[in-house]
PDB file of N, CA and C in Angstrom:
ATOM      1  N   UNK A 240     -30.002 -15.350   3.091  1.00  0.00           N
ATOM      2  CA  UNK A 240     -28.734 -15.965   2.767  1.00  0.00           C
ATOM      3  C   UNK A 240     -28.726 -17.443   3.113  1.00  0.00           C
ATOM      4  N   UNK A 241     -29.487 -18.130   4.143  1.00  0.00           N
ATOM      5  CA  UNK A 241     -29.372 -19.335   4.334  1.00  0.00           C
ATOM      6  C   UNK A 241     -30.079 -20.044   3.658  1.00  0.00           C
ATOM      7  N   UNK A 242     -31.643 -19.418   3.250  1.00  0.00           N
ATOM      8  CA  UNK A 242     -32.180 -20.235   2.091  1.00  0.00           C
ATOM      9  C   UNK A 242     -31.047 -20.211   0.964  1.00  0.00           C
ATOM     10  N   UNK A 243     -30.648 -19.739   0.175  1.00  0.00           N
ATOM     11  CA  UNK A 243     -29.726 -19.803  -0.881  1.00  0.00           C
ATOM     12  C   UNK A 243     -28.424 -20.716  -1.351  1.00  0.00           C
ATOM     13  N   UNK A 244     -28.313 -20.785   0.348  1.00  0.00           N
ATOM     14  CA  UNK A 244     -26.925 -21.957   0.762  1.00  0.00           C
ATOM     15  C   UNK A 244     -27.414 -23.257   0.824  1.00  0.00           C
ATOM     16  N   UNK A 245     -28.673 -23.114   1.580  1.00  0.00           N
ATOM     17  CA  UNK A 245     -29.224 -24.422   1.803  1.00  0.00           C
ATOM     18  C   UNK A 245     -29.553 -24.824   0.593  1.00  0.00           C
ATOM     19  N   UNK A 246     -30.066 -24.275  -0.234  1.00  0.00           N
ATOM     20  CA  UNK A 246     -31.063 -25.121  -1.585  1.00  0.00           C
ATOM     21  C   UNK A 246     -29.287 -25.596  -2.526  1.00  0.00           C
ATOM     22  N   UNK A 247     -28.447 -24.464  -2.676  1.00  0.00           N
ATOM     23  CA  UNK A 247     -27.362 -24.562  -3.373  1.00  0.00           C
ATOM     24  C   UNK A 247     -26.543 -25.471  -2.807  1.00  0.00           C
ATOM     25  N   UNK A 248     -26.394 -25.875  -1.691  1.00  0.00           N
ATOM     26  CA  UNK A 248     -25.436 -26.914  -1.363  1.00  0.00           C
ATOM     27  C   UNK A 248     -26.303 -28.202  -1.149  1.00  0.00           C
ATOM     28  N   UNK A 249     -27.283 -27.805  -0.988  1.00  0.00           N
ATOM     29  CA  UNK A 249     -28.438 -29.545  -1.338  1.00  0.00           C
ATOM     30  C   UNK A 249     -28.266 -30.036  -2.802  1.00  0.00           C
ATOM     31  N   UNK A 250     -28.585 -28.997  -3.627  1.00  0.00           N
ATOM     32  CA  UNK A 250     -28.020 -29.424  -5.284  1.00  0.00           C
ATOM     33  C   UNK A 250     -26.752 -29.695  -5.246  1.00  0.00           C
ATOM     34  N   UNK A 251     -25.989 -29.828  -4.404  1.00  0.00           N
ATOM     35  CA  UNK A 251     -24.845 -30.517  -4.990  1.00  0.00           C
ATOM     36  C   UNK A 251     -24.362 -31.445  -3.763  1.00  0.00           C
ATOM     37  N   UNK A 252     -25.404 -32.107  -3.607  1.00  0.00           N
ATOM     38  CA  UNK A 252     -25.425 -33.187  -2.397  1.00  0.00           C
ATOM     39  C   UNK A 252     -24.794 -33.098  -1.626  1.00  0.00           C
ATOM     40  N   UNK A 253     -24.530 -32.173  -0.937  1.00  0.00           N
ATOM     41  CA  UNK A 253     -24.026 -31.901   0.726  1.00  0.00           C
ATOM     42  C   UNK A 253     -25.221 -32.592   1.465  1.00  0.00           C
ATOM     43  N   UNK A 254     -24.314 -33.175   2.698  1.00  0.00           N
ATOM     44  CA  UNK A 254     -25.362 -33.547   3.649  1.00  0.00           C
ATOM     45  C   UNK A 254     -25.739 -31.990   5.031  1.00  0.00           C
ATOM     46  N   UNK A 255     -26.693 -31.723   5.549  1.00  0.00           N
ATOM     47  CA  UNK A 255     -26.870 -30.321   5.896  1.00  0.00           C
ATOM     48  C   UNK A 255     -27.410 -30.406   7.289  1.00  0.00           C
ATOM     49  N   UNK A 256     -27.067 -29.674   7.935  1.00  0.00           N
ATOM     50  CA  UNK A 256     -27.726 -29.281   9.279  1.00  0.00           C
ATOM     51  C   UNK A 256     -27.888 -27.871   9.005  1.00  0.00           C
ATOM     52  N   UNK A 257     -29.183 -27.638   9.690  1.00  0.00           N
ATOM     53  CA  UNK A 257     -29.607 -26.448   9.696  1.00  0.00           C
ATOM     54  C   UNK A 257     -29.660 -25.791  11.617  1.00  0.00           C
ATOM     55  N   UNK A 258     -29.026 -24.982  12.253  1.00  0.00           N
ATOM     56  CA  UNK A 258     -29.497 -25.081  13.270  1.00  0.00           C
ATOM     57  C   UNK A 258     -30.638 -24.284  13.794  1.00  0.00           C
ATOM     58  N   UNK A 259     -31.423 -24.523  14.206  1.00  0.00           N
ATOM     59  CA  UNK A 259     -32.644 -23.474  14.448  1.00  0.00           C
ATOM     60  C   UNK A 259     -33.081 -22.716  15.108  1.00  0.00           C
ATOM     61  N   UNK A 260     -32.246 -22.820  16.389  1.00  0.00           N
ATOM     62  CA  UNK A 260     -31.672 -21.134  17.245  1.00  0.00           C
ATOM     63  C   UNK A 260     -30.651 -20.462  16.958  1.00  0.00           C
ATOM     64  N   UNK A 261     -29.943 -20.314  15.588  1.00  0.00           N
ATOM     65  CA  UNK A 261     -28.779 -20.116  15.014  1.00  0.00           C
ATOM     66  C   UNK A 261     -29.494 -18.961  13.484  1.00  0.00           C
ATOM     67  N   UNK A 262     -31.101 -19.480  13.291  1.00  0.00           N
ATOM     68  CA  UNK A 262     -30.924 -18.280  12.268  1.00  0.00           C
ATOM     69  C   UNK A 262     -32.207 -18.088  12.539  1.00  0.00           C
ATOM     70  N   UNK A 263     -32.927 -16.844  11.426  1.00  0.00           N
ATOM     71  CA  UNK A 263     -33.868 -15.937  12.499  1.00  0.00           C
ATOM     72  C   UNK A 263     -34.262 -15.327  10.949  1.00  0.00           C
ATOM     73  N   UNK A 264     -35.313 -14.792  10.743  1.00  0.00           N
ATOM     74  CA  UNK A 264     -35.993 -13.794   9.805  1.00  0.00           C
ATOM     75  C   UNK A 264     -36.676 -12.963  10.746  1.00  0.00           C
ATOM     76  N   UNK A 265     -37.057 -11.887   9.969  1.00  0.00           N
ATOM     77  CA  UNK A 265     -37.180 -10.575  10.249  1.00  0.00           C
ATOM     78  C   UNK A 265     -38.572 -10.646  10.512  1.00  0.00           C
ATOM     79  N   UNK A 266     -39.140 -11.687   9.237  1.00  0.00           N
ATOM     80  CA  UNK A 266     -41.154 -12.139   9.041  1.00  0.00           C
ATOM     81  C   UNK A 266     -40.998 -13.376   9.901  1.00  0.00           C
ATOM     82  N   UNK A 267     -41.728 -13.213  10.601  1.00  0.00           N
ATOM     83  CA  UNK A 267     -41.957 -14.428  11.532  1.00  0.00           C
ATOM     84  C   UNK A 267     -43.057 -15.988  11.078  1.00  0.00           C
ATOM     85  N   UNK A 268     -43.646 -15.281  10.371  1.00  0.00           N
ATOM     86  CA  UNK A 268     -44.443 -16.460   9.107  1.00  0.00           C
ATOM     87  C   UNK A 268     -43.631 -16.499   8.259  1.00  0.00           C
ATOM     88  N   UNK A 269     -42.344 -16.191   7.599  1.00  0.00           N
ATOM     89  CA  UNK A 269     -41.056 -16.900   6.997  1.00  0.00           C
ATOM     90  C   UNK A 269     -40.265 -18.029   7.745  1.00  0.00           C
ATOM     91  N   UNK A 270     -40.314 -17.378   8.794  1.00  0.00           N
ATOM     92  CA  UNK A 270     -39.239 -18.230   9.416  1.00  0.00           C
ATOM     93  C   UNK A 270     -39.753 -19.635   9.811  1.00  0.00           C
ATOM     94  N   UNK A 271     -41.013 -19.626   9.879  1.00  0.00           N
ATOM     95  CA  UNK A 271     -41.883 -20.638  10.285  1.00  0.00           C
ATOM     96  C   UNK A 271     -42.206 -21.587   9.185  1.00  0.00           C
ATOM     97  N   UNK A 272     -42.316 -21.129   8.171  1.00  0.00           N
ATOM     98  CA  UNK A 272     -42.412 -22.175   6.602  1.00  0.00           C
ATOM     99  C   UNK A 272     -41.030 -22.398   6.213  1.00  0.00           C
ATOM    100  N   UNK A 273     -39.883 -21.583   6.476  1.00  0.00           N
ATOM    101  CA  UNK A 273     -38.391 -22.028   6.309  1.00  0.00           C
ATOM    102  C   UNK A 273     -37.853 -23.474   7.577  1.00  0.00           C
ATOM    103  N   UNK A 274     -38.522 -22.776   8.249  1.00  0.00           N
ATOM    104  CA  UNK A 274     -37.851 -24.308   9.588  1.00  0.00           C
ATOM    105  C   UNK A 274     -39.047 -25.855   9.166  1.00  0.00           C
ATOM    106  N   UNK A 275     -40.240 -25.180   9.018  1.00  0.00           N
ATOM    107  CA  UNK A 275     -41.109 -25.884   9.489  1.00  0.00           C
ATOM    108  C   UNK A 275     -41.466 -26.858   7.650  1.00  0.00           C
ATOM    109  N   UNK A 276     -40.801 -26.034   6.965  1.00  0.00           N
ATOM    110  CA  UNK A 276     -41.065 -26.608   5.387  1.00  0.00           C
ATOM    111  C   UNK A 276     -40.166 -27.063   4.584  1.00  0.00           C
ATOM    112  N   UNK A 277     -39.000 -25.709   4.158  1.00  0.00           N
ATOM    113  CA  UNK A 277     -38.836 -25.654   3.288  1.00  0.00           C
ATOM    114  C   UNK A 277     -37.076 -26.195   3.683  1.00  0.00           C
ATOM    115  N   UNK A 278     -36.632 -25.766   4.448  1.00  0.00           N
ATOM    116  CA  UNK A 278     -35.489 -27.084   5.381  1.00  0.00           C
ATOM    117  C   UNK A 278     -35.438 -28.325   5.138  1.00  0.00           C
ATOM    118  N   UNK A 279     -36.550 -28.385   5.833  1.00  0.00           N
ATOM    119  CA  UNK A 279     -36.636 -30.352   6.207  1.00  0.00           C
ATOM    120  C   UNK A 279     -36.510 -31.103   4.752  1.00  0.00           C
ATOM    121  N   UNK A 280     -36.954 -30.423   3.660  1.00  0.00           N
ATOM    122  CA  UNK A 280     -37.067 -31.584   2.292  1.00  0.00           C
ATOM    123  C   UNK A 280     -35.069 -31.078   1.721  1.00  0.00           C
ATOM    124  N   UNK A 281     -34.570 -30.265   2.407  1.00  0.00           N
ATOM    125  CA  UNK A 281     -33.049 -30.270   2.318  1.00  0.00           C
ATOM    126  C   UNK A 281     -31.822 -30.417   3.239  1.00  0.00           C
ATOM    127  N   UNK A 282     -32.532 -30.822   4.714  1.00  0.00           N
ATOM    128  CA  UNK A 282     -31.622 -30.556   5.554  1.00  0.00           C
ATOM    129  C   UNK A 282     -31.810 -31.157   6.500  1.00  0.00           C
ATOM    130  N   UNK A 283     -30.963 -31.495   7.952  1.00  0.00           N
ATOM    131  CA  UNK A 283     -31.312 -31.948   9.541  1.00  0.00           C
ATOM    132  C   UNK A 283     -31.801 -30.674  10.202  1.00  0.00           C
ATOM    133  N   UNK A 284     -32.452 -30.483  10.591  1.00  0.00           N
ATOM    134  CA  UNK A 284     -32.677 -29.251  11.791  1.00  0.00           C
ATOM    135  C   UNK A 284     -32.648 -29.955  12.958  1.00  0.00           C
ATOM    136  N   UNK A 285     -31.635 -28.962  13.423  1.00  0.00           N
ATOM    137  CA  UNK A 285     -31.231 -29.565  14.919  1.00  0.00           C
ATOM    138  C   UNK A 285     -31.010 -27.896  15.403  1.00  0.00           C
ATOM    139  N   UNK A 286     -30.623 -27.928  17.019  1.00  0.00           N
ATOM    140  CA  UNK A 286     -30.560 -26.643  17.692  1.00  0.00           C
ATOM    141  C   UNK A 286     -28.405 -26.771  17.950  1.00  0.00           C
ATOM    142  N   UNK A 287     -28.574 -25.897  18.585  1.00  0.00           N
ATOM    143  CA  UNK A 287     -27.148 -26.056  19.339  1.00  0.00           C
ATOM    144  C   UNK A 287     -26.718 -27.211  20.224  1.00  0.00           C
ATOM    145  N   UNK A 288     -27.496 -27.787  21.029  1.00  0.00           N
ATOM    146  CA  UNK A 288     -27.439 -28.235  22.005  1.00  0.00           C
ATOM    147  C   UNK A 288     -27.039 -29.851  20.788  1.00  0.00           C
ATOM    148  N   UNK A 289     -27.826 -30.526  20.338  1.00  0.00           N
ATOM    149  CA  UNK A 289     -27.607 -31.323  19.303  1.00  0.00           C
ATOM    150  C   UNK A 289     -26.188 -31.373  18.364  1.00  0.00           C
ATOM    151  N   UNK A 290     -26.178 -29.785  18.122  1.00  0.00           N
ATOM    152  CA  UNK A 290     -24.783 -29.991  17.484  1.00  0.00           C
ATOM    153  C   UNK A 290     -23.355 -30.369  18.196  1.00  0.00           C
ATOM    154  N   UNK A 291     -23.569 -30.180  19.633  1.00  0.00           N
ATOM    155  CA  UNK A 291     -22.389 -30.814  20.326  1.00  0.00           C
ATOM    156  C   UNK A 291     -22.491 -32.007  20.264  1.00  0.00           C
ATOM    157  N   UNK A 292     -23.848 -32.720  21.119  1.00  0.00           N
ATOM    158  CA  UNK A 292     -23.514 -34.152  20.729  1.00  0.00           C
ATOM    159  C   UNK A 292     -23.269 -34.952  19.788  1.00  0.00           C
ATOM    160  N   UNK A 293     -23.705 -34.228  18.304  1.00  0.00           N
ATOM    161  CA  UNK A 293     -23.362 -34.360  16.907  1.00  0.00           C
ATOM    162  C   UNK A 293     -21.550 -34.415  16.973  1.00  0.00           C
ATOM    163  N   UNK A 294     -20.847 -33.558  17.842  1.00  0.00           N
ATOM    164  CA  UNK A 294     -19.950 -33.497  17.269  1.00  0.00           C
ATOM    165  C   UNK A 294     -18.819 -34.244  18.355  1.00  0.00           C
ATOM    166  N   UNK A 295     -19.386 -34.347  19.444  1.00  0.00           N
ATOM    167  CA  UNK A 295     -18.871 -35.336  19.980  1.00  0.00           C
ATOM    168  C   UNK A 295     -18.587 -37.129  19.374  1.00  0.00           C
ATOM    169  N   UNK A 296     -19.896 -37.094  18.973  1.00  0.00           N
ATOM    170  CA  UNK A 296     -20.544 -38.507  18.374  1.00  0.00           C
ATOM    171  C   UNK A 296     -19.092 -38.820  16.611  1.00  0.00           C
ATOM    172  N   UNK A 297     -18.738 -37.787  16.524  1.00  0.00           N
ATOM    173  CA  UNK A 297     -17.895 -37.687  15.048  1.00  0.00           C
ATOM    174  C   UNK A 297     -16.669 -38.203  15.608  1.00  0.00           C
TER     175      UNK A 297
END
């Protein structure tokens, strides 16, 4: 479900954070080409800890 959101709200130029102790696959060599690949050319990956100061910083 998050690949789907991510690629679909990148096509329509949302800016994106992804957080990366926040989602998880089942294949562990998925989850690793999703954070480590297929994210980054659509999104920020950041953790939790980032998203506070993200949202402090707003």
């Amino acid at each position: 479900m998050v690949l789907s959101t991510v690629i679909d709200a990148a096509d329509r130029d949302y800016q994106l954070y992804v957080l990366s102790d926040g989602v998880a696959d089942s294949d562990a060599d998925a989850h690793k080409v999703l954070l480590g690949n297929v994210f980054p050319s659509r999104a920020h990956i950041i953790d939790t800890a980032e998203l506070g100061d993200l949202l402090r910083t707003a």
